[in-house]
Short mmCIF file of C-alpha atoms in Angstrom, two decimals:
data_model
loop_
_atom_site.label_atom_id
_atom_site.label_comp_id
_atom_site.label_asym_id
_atom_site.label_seq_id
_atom_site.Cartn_x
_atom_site.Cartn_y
_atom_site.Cartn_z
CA UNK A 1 14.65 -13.40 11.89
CA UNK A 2 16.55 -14.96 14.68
CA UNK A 3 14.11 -13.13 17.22
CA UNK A 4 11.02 -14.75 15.43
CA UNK A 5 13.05 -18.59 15.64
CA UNK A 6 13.76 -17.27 19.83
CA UNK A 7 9.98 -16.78 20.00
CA UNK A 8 8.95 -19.57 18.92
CA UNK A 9 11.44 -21.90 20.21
CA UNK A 10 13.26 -23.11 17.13
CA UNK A 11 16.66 -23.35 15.54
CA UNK A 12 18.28 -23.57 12.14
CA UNK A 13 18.48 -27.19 12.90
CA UNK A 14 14.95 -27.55 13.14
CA UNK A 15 14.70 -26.95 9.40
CA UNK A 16 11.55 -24.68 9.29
CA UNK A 17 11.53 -21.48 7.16
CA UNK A 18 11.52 -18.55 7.94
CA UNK A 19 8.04 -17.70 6.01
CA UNK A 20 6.30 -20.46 8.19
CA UNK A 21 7.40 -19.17 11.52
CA UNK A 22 6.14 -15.30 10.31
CA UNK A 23 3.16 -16.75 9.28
CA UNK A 24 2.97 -18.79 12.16
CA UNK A 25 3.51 -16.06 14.58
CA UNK A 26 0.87 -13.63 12.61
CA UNK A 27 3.96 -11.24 11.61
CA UNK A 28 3.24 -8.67 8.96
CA UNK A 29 5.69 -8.54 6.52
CA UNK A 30 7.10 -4.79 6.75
CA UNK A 31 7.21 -4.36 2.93
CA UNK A 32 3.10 -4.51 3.26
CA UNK A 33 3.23 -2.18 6.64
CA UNK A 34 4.72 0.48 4.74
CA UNK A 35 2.96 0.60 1.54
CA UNK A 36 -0.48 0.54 3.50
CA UNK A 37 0.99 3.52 5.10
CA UNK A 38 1.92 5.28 1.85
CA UNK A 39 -1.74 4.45 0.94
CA UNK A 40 -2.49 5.79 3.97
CA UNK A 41 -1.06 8.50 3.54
CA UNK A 42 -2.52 9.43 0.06
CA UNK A 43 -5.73 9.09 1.01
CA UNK A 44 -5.26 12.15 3.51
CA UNK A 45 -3.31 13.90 0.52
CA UNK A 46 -6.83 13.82 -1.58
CA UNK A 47 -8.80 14.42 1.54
CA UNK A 48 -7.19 17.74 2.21
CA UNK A 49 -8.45 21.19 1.88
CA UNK A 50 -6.89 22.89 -1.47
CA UNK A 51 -4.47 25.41 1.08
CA UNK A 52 -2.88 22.47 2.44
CA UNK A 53 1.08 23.04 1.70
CA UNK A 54 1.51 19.24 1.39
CA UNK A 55 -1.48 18.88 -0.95
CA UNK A 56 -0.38 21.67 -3.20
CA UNK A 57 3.27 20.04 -2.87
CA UNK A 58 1.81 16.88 -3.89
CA UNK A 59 -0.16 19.03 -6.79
CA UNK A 60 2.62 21.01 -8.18
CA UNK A 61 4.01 20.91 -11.41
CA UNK A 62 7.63 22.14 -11.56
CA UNK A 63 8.75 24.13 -14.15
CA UNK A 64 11.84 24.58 -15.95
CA UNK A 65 14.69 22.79 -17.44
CA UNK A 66 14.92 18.77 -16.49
CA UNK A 67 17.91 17.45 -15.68
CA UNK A 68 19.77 15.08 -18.25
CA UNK A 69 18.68 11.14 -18.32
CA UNK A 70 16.04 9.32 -16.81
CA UNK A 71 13.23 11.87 -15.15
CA UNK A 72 13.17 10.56 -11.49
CA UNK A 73 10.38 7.98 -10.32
CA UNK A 74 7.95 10.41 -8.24
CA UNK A 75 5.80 9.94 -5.44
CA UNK A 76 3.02 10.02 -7.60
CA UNK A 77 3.93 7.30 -9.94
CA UNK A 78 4.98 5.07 -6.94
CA UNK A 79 1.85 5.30 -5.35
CA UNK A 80 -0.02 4.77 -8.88
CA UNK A 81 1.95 1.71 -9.31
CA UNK A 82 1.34 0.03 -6.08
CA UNK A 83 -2.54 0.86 -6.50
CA UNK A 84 -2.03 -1.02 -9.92
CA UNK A 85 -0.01 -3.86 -8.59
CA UNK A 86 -1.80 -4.62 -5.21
CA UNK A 87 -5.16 -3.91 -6.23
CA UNK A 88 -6.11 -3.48 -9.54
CA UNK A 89 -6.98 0.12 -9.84
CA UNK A 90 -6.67 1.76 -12.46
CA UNK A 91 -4.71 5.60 -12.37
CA UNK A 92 -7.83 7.10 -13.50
CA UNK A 93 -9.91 5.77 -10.54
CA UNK A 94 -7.22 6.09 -7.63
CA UNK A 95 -7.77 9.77 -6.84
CA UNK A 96 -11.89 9.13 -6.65
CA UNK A 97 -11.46 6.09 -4.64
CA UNK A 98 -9.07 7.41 -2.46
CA UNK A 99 -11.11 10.63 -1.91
CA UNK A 100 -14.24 8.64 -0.62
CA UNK A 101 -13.48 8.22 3.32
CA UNK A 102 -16.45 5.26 3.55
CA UNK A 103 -14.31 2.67 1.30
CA UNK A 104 -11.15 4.82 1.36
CA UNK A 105 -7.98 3.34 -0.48
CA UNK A 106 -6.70 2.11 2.56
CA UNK A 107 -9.67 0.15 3.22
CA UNK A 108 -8.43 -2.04 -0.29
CA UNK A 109 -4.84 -2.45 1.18
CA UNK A 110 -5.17 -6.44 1.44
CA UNK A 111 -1.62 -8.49 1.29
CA UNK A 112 -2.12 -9.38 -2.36
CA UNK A 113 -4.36 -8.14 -5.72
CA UNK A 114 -6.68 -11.38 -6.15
CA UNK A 115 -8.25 -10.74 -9.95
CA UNK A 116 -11.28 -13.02 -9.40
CA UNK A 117 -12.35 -10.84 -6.16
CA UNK A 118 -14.70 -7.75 -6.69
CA UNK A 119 -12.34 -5.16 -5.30
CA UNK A 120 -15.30 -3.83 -3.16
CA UNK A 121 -16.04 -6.97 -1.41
CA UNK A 122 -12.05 -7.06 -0.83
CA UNK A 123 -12.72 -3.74 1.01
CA UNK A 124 -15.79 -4.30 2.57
CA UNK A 125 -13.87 -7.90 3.79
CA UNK A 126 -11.09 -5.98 4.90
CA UNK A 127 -13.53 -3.28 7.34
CA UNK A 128 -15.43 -6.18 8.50
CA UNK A 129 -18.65 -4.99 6.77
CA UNK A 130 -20.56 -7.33 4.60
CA UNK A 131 -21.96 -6.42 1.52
CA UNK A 132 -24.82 -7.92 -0.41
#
């Protein structure tokens, strides 16, 4: 943060916070930079041919005995989650919606989930197409 106050010429003692000066100087937040990646990134999961090792990774269902406590948070549910959170879709639609390389998941990947916005005209928004 002290580079971003450098850059734009301020100090502590000018008493401006630190969301104003990242918003001032267009900074993405890296929280969003890496979950549009992970989106990203799941899109070309779905995309893939069905030999793909990291698709049939991503597939898999182990077998076997769990280990004791609470099952680990997987990829999977993360990524289900964030599709929840961020944009309002559902689990059931992310893997057809992520599939389709026209309005591909990342294409939704907007800073935050507004519920009053059709989520296609938040994608369509976000390519810079309009949509009637």
């Amino acid at each position: 943060m002290r580079f971003f106050r450098r850059v734009s010429g301020l100090t502590l003692r000018d008493r401006v916070r630190s969301s104003d000066i990242q918003e001032g100087l267009g900074v993405e937040l890296l929280l969003l930079r890496i979950e549009r990646s992970q989106l990203r990134w799941f899109g070309h999961l779905i995309r893939m041919t069905p030999g793909r090792l990291p698709r049939e990774v991503f597939q898999a269902c182990p077998t076997g005995k769990r280990p004791w406590g609470r099952p680990r948070t997987r990829w999977r549910d993360y990524i289900s989650q964030l599709a929840w959170e961020r944009l309002g879709v559902p689990q059931e639609e992310l893997e057809g919606l992520a599939g389709d390389r026209k309005y591909g998941l990342i294409c939704l990947v907007c800073c935050h989930h507004d519920p009053d916005l059709d989520k296609w005209r938040i994608m369509a928004g976000w390519m810079g197409r309009k949509l009637e």
